[in-house]
């Protein structure tokens, strides 16, 4: 898991999670552990309104981006597959 100000280059599979609630993060972690139990996965976590440069770098390095569009935590998750996948 990578958070601001840290940044690394992902090996293979990578995700950026934007503004997810704790429950959503836990559900994501369980799903990832089931789908990719032996893979080395990079997860960039962003839950703030500052550090846009860091967020842009994380998204460019990610295979997938998941975000809570309105911050409600109510199944309003947008999924984006980036061109880096």
mmCIF file of N, CA, C and O in Angstrom:
data_model
loop_
_atom_site.group_PDB
_atom_site.id
_atom_site.type_symbol
_atom_site.label_atom_id
_atom_site.label_comp_id
_atom_site.label_asym_id
_atom_site.label_seq_id
_atom_site.Cartn_x
_atom_site.Cartn_y
_atom_site.Cartn_z
ATOM 1 N N UNK A 1 0.852 -1.170 0.000
ATOM 2 C CA UNK A 1 0.000 0.000 0.000
ATOM 3 C C UNK A 1 0.900 1.236 0.000
ATOM 4 O O UNK A 1 1.820 1.336 0.810
ATOM 5 N N UNK A 2 0.592 2.163 -0.901
ATOM 6 C CA UNK A 2 1.388 3.374 -1.055
ATOM 7 C C UNK A 2 0.491 4.588 -0.811
ATOM 8 O O UNK A 2 -0.597 4.674 -1.370
ATOM 9 N N UNK A 3 0.941 5.492 0.035
ATOM 10 C CA UNK A 3 0.212 6.731 0.286
ATOM 11 C C UNK A 3 1.163 7.910 0.095
ATOM 12 O O UNK A 3 2.383 7.732 0.068
ATOM 13 N N UNK A 4 0.595 9.101 -0.033
ATOM 14 C CA UNK A 4 1.403 10.305 -0.188
ATOM 15 C C UNK A 4 2.279 10.475 1.039
ATOM 16 O O UNK A 4 1.807 10.228 2.140
ATOM 17 N N UNK A 5 3.517 10.815 0.934
ATOM 18 C CA UNK A 5 4.252 11.287 -0.228
ATOM 19 C C UNK A 5 5.031 10.196 -0.946
ATOM 20 O O UNK A 5 5.738 10.477 -1.899
ATOM 21 N N UNK A 6 4.920 8.948 -0.497
ATOM 22 C CA UNK A 6 5.679 7.854 -1.114
ATOM 23 C C UNK A 6 5.191 7.566 -2.527
ATOM 24 O O UNK A 6 4.031 7.787 -2.855
ATOM 25 N N UNK A 7 6.103 7.033 -3.347
ATOM 26 C CA UNK A 7 5.739 6.634 -4.709
ATOM 27 C C UNK A 7 6.693 5.518 -5.126
ATOM 28 O O UNK A 7 7.890 5.599 -4.879
ATOM 29 N N UNK A 8 6.141 4.457 -5.724
ATOM 30 C CA UNK A 8 6.960 3.368 -6.244
ATOM 31 C C UNK A 8 6.441 2.980 -7.626
ATOM 32 O O UNK A 8 5.331 3.330 -8.001
ATOM 33 N N UNK A 9 7.259 2.279 -8.364
ATOM 34 C CA UNK A 9 6.837 1.734 -9.653
ATOM 35 C C UNK A 9 6.243 0.351 -9.397
ATOM 36 O O UNK A 9 6.883 -0.492 -8.770
ATOM 37 N N UNK A 10 5.028 0.108 -9.863
ATOM 38 C CA UNK A 10 4.411 -1.203 -9.643
ATOM 39 C C UNK A 10 5.073 -2.271 -10.504
ATOM 40 O O UNK A 10 5.589 -1.980 -11.581
ATOM 41 N N UNK A 11 5.055 -3.495 -10.010
ATOM 42 C CA UNK A 11 5.620 -4.614 -10.758
ATOM 43 C C UNK A 11 4.683 -5.087 -11.859
ATOM 44 O O UNK A 11 5.087 -5.249 -12.989
ATOM 45 N N UNK A 12 3.434 -5.340 -11.527
ATOM 46 C CA UNK A 12 2.523 -5.936 -12.492
ATOM 47 C C UNK A 12 1.132 -5.324 -12.372
ATOM 48 O O UNK A 12 0.759 -4.461 -13.148
ATOM 49 N N UNK A 13 0.389 -5.733 -11.376
ATOM 50 C CA UNK A 13 -0.984 -5.275 -11.191
ATOM 51 C C UNK A 13 -0.976 -4.120 -10.188
ATOM 52 O O UNK A 13 -0.333 -4.195 -9.148
ATOM 53 N N UNK A 14 -1.728 -3.057 -10.514
ATOM 54 C CA UNK A 14 -1.759 -1.918 -9.604
ATOM 55 C C UNK A 14 -3.130 -1.245 -9.632
ATOM 56 O O UNK A 14 -3.821 -1.258 -10.648
ATOM 57 N N UNK A 15 -3.490 -0.684 -8.498
ATOM 58 C CA UNK A 15 -4.778 -0.018 -8.326
ATOM 59 C C UNK A 15 -4.557 1.323 -7.647
ATOM 60 O O UNK A 15 -3.669 1.448 -6.805
ATOM 61 N N UNK A 16 -5.386 2.303 -7.989
ATOM 62 C CA UNK A 16 -5.482 3.524 -7.215
ATOM 63 C C UNK A 16 -6.896 3.569 -6.643
ATOM 64 O O UNK A 16 -7.863 3.444 -7.392
ATOM 65 N N UNK A 17 -7.007 3.707 -5.328
ATOM 66 C CA UNK A 17 -8.296 3.810 -4.653
ATOM 67 C C UNK A 17 -8.461 5.249 -4.190
ATOM 68 O O UNK A 17 -7.614 5.771 -3.461
ATOM 69 N N UNK A 18 -9.537 5.890 -4.644
ATOM 70 C CA UNK A 18 -9.741 7.307 -4.355
ATOM 71 C C UNK A 18 -10.996 7.497 -3.511
ATOM 72 O O UNK A 18 -12.095 7.127 -3.924
ATOM 73 N N UNK A 19 -10.793 8.062 -2.330
ATOM 74 C CA UNK A 19 -11.884 8.457 -1.428
ATOM 75 C C UNK A 19 -12.824 7.317 -1.042
ATOM 76 O O UNK A 19 -14.029 7.528 -0.885
ATOM 77 N N UNK A 20 -12.300 6.111 -0.877
ATOM 78 C CA UNK A 20 -13.135 4.998 -0.438
ATOM 79 C C UNK A 20 -13.276 5.026 1.082
ATOM 80 O O UNK A 20 -12.354 5.389 1.802
ATOM 81 N N UNK A 21 -14.439 4.617 1.551
ATOM 82 C CA UNK A 21 -14.683 4.488 2.987
ATOM 83 C C UNK A 21 -13.948 3.248 3.493
ATOM 84 O O UNK A 21 -13.598 2.356 2.721
ATOM 85 N N UNK A 22 -13.759 3.174 4.798
ATOM 86 C CA UNK A 22 -13.038 2.049 5.396
ATOM 87 C C UNK A 22 -13.686 0.706 5.036
ATOM 88 O O UNK A 22 -12.994 -0.263 4.732
ATOM 89 N N UNK A 23 -15.008 0.648 5.065
ATOM 90 C CA UNK A 23 -15.721 -0.587 4.723
ATOM 91 C C UNK A 23 -15.437 -0.989 3.270
ATOM 92 O O UNK A 23 -15.217 -2.164 2.975
ATOM 93 N N UNK A 24 -15.419 -0.021 2.385
ATOM 94 C CA UNK A 24 -15.143 -0.293 0.974
ATOM 95 C C UNK A 24 -13.708 -0.788 0.798
ATOM 96 O O UNK A 24 -13.457 -1.700 0.016
ATOM 97 N N UNK A 25 -12.769 -0.195 1.530
ATOM 98 C CA UNK A 25 -11.367 -0.627 1.460
ATOM 99 C C UNK A 25 -11.236 -2.074 1.929
ATOM 100 O O UNK A 25 -10.505 -2.869 1.331
ATOM 101 N N UNK A 26 -11.935 -2.422 3.006
ATOM 102 C CA UNK A 26 -11.880 -3.786 3.527
ATOM 103 C C UNK A 26 -12.474 -4.785 2.532
ATOM 104 O O UNK A 26 -11.927 -5.879 2.338
ATOM 105 N N UNK A 27 -13.586 -4.429 1.905
ATOM 106 C CA UNK A 27 -14.189 -5.295 0.898
ATOM 107 C C UNK A 27 -13.248 -5.477 -0.288
ATOM 108 O O UNK A 27 -13.093 -6.571 -0.813
ATOM 109 N N UNK A 28 -12.609 -4.398 -0.697
ATOM 110 C CA UNK A 28 -11.644 -4.455 -1.791
ATOM 111 C C UNK A 28 -10.483 -5.380 -1.427
ATOM 112 O O UNK A 28 -10.075 -6.230 -2.221
ATOM 113 N N UNK A 29 -9.945 -5.222 -0.225
ATOM 114 C CA UNK A 29 -8.814 -6.045 0.222
ATOM 115 C C UNK A 29 -9.172 -7.531 0.216
ATOM 116 O O UNK A 29 -8.379 -8.369 -0.241
ATOM 117 N N UNK A 30 -10.364 -7.868 0.683
ATOM 118 C CA UNK A 30 -10.793 -9.277 0.682
ATOM 119 C C UNK A 30 -10.902 -9.812 -0.749
ATOM 120 O O UNK A 30 -10.463 -10.923 -1.036
ATOM 121 N N UNK A 31 -11.481 -9.022 -1.635
ATOM 122 C CA UNK A 31 -11.637 -9.454 -3.025
ATOM 123 C C UNK A 31 -10.280 -9.640 -3.700
ATOM 124 O O UNK A 31 -10.053 -10.631 -4.396
ATOM 125 N N UNK A 32 -9.362 -8.711 -3.476
ATOM 126 C CA UNK A 32 -8.020 -8.797 -4.073
ATOM 127 C C UNK A 32 -7.281 -10.022 -3.557
ATOM 128 O O UNK A 32 -6.616 -10.727 -4.311
ATOM 129 N N UNK A 33 -7.395 -10.276 -2.252
ATOM 130 C CA UNK A 33 -6.725 -11.449 -1.681
ATOM 131 C C UNK A 33 -7.274 -12.746 -2.264
ATOM 132 O O UNK A 33 -6.534 -13.713 -2.437
ATOM 133 N N UNK A 34 -8.560 -12.785 -2.577
ATOM 134 C CA UNK A 34 -9.155 -13.975 -3.191
ATOM 135 C C UNK A 34 -8.763 -14.110 -4.652
ATOM 136 O O UNK A 34 -8.491 -15.214 -5.129
ATOM 137 N N UNK A 35 -8.750 -13.010 -5.382
ATOM 138 C CA UNK A 35 -8.451 -13.054 -6.817
ATOM 139 C C UNK A 35 -6.970 -13.227 -7.112
ATOM 140 O O UNK A 35 -6.601 -13.893 -8.076
ATOM 141 N N UNK A 36 -6.127 -12.599 -6.321
ATOM 142 C CA UNK A 36 -4.683 -12.610 -6.579
ATOM 143 C C UNK A 36 -3.913 -13.000 -5.322
ATOM 144 O O UNK A 36 -3.142 -12.205 -4.784
ATOM 145 N N UNK A 37 -4.106 -14.218 -4.818
ATOM 146 C CA UNK A 37 -3.510 -14.581 -3.524
ATOM 147 C C UNK A 37 -1.981 -14.585 -3.510
ATOM 148 O O UNK A 37 -1.382 -14.384 -2.459
ATOM 149 N N UNK A 38 -1.343 -14.780 -4.654
ATOM 150 C CA UNK A 38 0.119 -14.895 -4.667
ATOM 151 C C UNK A 38 0.799 -13.784 -5.457
ATOM 152 O O UNK A 38 2.010 -13.759 -5.569
ATOM 153 N N UNK A 39 0.017 -12.863 -6.006
ATOM 154 C CA UNK A 39 0.590 -11.791 -6.814
ATOM 155 C C UNK A 39 1.028 -10.618 -5.943
ATOM 156 O O UNK A 39 0.452 -10.343 -4.897
ATOM 157 N N UNK A 40 2.055 -9.937 -6.415
ATOM 158 C CA UNK A 40 2.516 -8.719 -5.762
ATOM 159 C C UNK A 40 1.755 -7.553 -6.378
ATOM 160 O O UNK A 40 1.950 -7.218 -7.535
ATOM 161 N N UNK A 41 0.871 -6.956 -5.608
ATOM 162 C CA UNK A 41 -0.018 -5.910 -6.112
ATOM 163 C C UNK A 41 0.328 -4.591 -5.426
ATOM 164 O O UNK A 41 0.535 -4.552 -4.214
ATOM 165 N N UNK A 42 0.373 -3.531 -6.225
ATOM 166 C CA UNK A 42 0.594 -2.192 -5.684
ATOM 167 C C UNK A 42 -0.750 -1.483 -5.581
ATOM 168 O O UNK A 42 -1.515 -1.470 -6.546
ATOM 169 N N UNK A 43 -1.021 -0.911 -4.417
ATOM 170 C CA UNK A 43 -2.264 -0.176 -4.209
ATOM 171 C C UNK A 43 -1.909 1.227 -3.731
ATOM 172 O O UNK A 43 -1.284 1.396 -2.684
ATOM 173 N N UNK A 44 -2.296 2.214 -4.524
ATOM 174 C CA UNK A 44 -2.129 3.615 -4.148
ATOM 175 C C UNK A 44 -3.421 4.059 -3.482
ATOM 176 O O UNK A 44 -4.497 3.899 -4.050
ATOM 177 N N UNK A 45 -3.326 4.610 -2.274
ATOM 178 C CA UNK A 45 -4.498 5.043 -1.514
ATOM 179 C C UNK A 45 -4.514 6.561 -1.448
ATOM 180 O O UNK A 45 -3.524 7.175 -1.032
ATOM 181 N N UNK A 46 -5.642 7.147 -1.833
ATOM 182 C CA UNK A 46 -5.775 8.606 -1.819
ATOM 183 C C UNK A 46 -7.099 8.973 -1.178
ATOM 184 O O UNK A 46 -8.161 8.597 -1.680
ATOM 185 N N UNK A 47 -7.044 9.697 -0.062
ATOM 186 C CA UNK A 47 -8.256 10.133 0.650
ATOM 187 C C UNK A 47 -8.081 11.571 1.113
ATOM 188 O O UNK A 47 -8.195 11.870 2.276
ATOM 189 N N UNK A 48 -7.806 12.440 0.198
ATOM 190 C CA UNK A 48 -7.599 13.838 0.554
ATOM 191 C C UNK A 48 -7.978 14.717 -0.620
ATOM 192 O O UNK A 48 -8.362 14.229 -1.666
ATOM 193 N N UNK A 49 -7.881 16.003 -0.435
ATOM 194 C CA UNK A 49 -8.213 16.915 -1.524
ATOM 195 C C UNK A 49 -6.981 17.658 -2.026
ATOM 196 O O UNK A 49 -7.070 18.427 -2.965
ATOM 197 N N UNK A 50 -5.847 17.427 -1.398
ATOM 198 C CA UNK A 50 -4.604 18.067 -1.811
ATOM 199 C C UNK A 50 -3.716 17.047 -2.502
ATOM 200 O O UNK A 50 -4.102 15.914 -2.707
ATOM 201 N N UNK A 51 -2.526 17.459 -2.853
ATOM 202 C CA UNK A 51 -1.526 16.578 -3.469
ATOM 203 C C UNK A 51 -2.006 15.992 -4.792
ATOM 204 O O UNK A 51 -1.862 14.800 -5.042
ATOM 205 N N UNK A 52 -2.561 16.831 -5.630
ATOM 206 C CA UNK A 52 -3.064 16.387 -6.933
ATOM 207 C C UNK A 52 -1.951 15.817 -7.816
ATOM 208 O O UNK A 52 -2.197 14.893 -8.582
ATOM 209 N N UNK A 53 -0.747 16.350 -7.704
ATOM 210 C CA UNK A 53 0.366 15.820 -8.509
ATOM 211 C C UNK A 53 0.645 14.369 -8.158
ATOM 212 O O UNK A 53 0.888 13.536 -9.029
ATOM 213 N N UNK A 54 0.614 14.053 -6.860
ATOM 214 C CA UNK A 54 0.835 12.673 -6.427
ATOM 215 C C UNK A 54 -0.271 11.772 -6.983
ATOM 216 O O UNK A 54 -0.002 10.689 -7.486
ATOM 217 N N UNK A 55 -1.513 12.237 -6.889
ATOM 218 C CA UNK A 55 -2.641 11.453 -7.398
ATOM 219 C C UNK A 55 -2.499 11.201 -8.891
ATOM 220 O O UNK A 55 -2.705 10.078 -9.351
ATOM 221 N N UNK A 56 -2.134 12.197 -9.647
ATOM 222 C CA UNK A 56 -1.955 12.029 -11.095
ATOM 223 C C UNK A 56 -0.863 11.014 -11.402
ATOM 224 O O UNK A 56 -1.017 10.180 -12.298
ATOM 225 N N UNK A 57 0.244 11.053 -10.655
ATOM 226 C CA UNK A 57 1.315 10.058 -10.859
ATOM 227 C C UNK A 57 0.818 8.658 -10.511
ATOM 228 O O UNK A 57 1.111 7.693 -11.219
ATOM 229 N N UNK A 58 0.067 8.537 -9.424
ATOM 230 C CA UNK A 58 -0.463 7.223 -9.021
ATOM 231 C C UNK A 58 -1.387 6.673 -10.104
ATOM 232 O O UNK A 58 -1.295 5.500 -10.469
ATOM 233 N N UNK A 59 -2.265 7.500 -10.624
ATOM 234 C CA UNK A 59 -3.192 7.049 -11.670
ATOM 235 C C UNK A 59 -2.433 6.627 -12.914
ATOM 236 O O UNK A 59 -2.749 5.613 -13.527
ATOM 237 N N UNK A 60 -1.405 7.387 -13.292
ATOM 238 C CA UNK A 60 -0.641 7.021 -14.499
ATOM 239 C C UNK A 60 0.090 5.701 -14.324
ATOM 240 O O UNK A 60 0.320 5.014 -15.312
ATOM 241 N N UNK A 61 0.408 5.339 -13.111
ATOM 242 C CA UNK A 61 1.134 4.084 -12.864
ATOM 243 C C UNK A 61 0.194 2.912 -12.572
ATOM 244 O O UNK A 61 0.655 1.791 -12.420
ATOM 245 N N UNK A 62 -1.086 3.172 -12.506
ATOM 246 C CA UNK A 62 -2.048 2.133 -12.126
ATOM 247 C C UNK A 62 -2.666 1.439 -13.326
ATOM 248 O O UNK A 62 -2.873 2.048 -14.367
ATOM 249 N N UNK A 63 -2.993 0.168 -13.105
ATOM 250 C CA UNK A 63 -3.754 -0.589 -14.100
ATOM 251 C C UNK A 63 -5.237 -0.268 -13.987
ATOM 252 O O UNK A 63 -5.949 -0.250 -14.985
ATOM 253 N N UNK A 64 -5.690 -0.019 -12.761
ATOM 254 C CA UNK A 64 -7.107 0.209 -12.490
ATOM 255 C C UNK A 64 -7.272 1.328 -11.467
ATOM 256 O O UNK A 64 -6.439 1.478 -10.577
ATOM 257 N N UNK A 65 -8.364 2.066 -11.583
ATOM 258 C CA UNK A 65 -8.686 3.129 -10.631
ATOM 259 C C UNK A 65 -10.109 2.901 -10.135
ATOM 260 O O UNK A 65 -11.016 2.689 -10.931
ATOM 261 N N UNK A 66 -10.288 2.927 -8.824
ATOM 262 C CA UNK A 66 -11.618 2.841 -8.211
ATOM 263 C C UNK A 66 -11.818 4.082 -7.368
ATOM 264 O O UNK A 66 -10.940 4.453 -6.594
ATOM 265 N N UNK A 67 -12.980 4.713 -7.530
ATOM 266 C CA UNK A 67 -13.223 5.916 -6.751
ATOM 267 C C UNK A 67 -14.676 6.017 -6.328
ATOM 268 O O UNK A 67 -15.573 5.567 -7.032
ATOM 269 N N UNK A 68 -14.882 6.568 -5.151
ATOM 270 C CA UNK A 68 -16.220 6.885 -4.668
ATOM 271 C C UNK A 68 -16.508 8.289 -5.179
ATOM 272 O O UNK A 68 -15.947 9.269 -4.688
ATOM 273 N N UNK A 69 -17.359 8.381 -6.185
ATOM 274 C CA UNK A 69 -17.565 9.642 -6.892
ATOM 275 C C UNK A 69 -18.103 10.755 -6.010
ATOM 276 O O UNK A 69 -17.747 11.902 -6.186
ATOM 277 N N UNK A 70 -18.973 10.437 -5.076
ATOM 278 C CA UNK A 70 -19.550 11.513 -4.264
ATOM 279 C C UNK A 70 -19.169 11.426 -2.787
ATOM 280 O O UNK A 70 -19.627 12.219 -1.985
ATOM 281 N N UNK A 71 -18.340 10.446 -2.437
ATOM 282 C CA UNK A 71 -17.901 10.329 -1.057
ATOM 283 C C UNK A 71 -18.941 9.786 -0.104
ATOM 284 O O UNK A 71 -18.762 9.807 1.090
ATOM 285 N N UNK A 72 -20.037 9.260 -0.641
ATOM 286 C CA UNK A 72 -21.121 8.794 0.217
ATOM 287 C C UNK A 72 -20.871 7.399 0.775
ATOM 288 O O UNK A 72 -21.454 7.020 1.774
ATOM 289 N N UNK A 73 -20.031 6.616 0.098
ATOM 290 C CA UNK A 73 -19.815 5.243 0.526
ATOM 291 C C UNK A 73 -20.979 4.331 0.210
ATOM 292 O O UNK A 73 -21.074 3.221 0.714
ATOM 293 N N UNK A 74 -21.910 4.786 -0.630
ATOM 294 C CA UNK A 74 -23.122 4.025 -0.914
ATOM 295 C C UNK A 74 -23.116 3.448 -2.325
ATOM 296 O O UNK A 74 -23.905 3.831 -3.174
ATOM 297 N N UNK A 75 -22.216 2.530 -2.569
ATOM 298 C CA UNK A 75 -22.157 1.807 -3.841
ATOM 299 C C UNK A 75 -22.120 2.741 -5.049
ATOM 300 O O UNK A 75 -22.655 2.441 -6.100
ATOM 301 N N UNK A 76 -21.504 3.880 -4.878
ATOM 302 C CA UNK A 76 -21.352 4.811 -5.984
ATOM 303 C C UNK A 76 -19.909 4.771 -6.452
ATOM 304 O O UNK A 76 -19.255 5.792 -6.602
ATOM 305 N N UNK A 77 -19.406 3.558 -6.647
ATOM 306 C CA UNK A 77 -18.017 3.360 -7.009
ATOM 307 C C UNK A 77 -17.875 3.378 -8.528
ATOM 308 O O UNK A 77 -18.589 2.681 -9.240
ATOM 309 N N UNK A 78 -16.950 4.182 -8.994
ATOM 310 C CA UNK A 78 -16.652 4.223 -10.425
ATOM 311 C C UNK A 78 -15.369 3.451 -10.645
ATOM 312 O O UNK A 78 -14.385 3.629 -9.926
ATOM 313 N N UNK A 79 -15.385 2.589 -11.638
ATOM 314 C CA UNK A 79 -14.245 1.736 -11.971
ATOM 315 C C UNK A 79 -13.698 2.181 -13.313
ATOM 316 O O UNK A 79 -14.450 2.354 -14.266
ATOM 317 N N UNK A 80 -12.394 2.397 -13.388
ATOM 318 C CA UNK A 80 -11.758 2.814 -14.632
ATOM 319 C C UNK A 80 -10.566 1.904 -14.893
ATOM 320 O O UNK A 80 -9.733 1.704 -14.014
ATOM 321 N N UNK A 81 -10.486 1.372 -16.090
ATOM 322 C CA UNK A 81 -9.298 0.619 -16.482
ATOM 323 C C UNK A 81 -8.411 1.570 -17.258
ATOM 324 O O UNK A 81 -8.853 2.176 -18.234
ATOM 325 N N UNK A 82 -7.181 1.727 -16.848
ATOM 326 C CA UNK A 82 -6.302 2.683 -17.493
ATOM 327 C C UNK A 82 -5.591 2.049 -18.679
ATOM 328 O O UNK A 82 -5.639 0.838 -18.869
ATOM 329 N N UNK A 83 -4.913 2.856 -19.441
ATOM 330 C CA UNK A 83 -4.167 2.343 -20.598
ATOM 331 C C UNK A 83 -2.888 1.653 -20.164
ATOM 332 O O UNK A 83 -2.199 1.058 -20.974
ATOM 333 N N UNK A 84 -2.569 1.707 -18.872
ATOM 334 C CA UNK A 84 -1.338 1.076 -18.354
ATOM 335 C C UNK A 84 -1.538 -0.390 -18.055
ATOM 336 O O UNK A 84 -0.611 -1.058 -17.652
ATOM 337 N N UNK A 85 -2.753 -0.920 -18.208
ATOM 338 C CA UNK A 85 -3.015 -2.313 -17.838
ATOM 339 C C UNK A 85 -2.662 -3.255 -18.949
ATOM 340 O O UNK A 85 -2.386 -2.912 -20.037
#
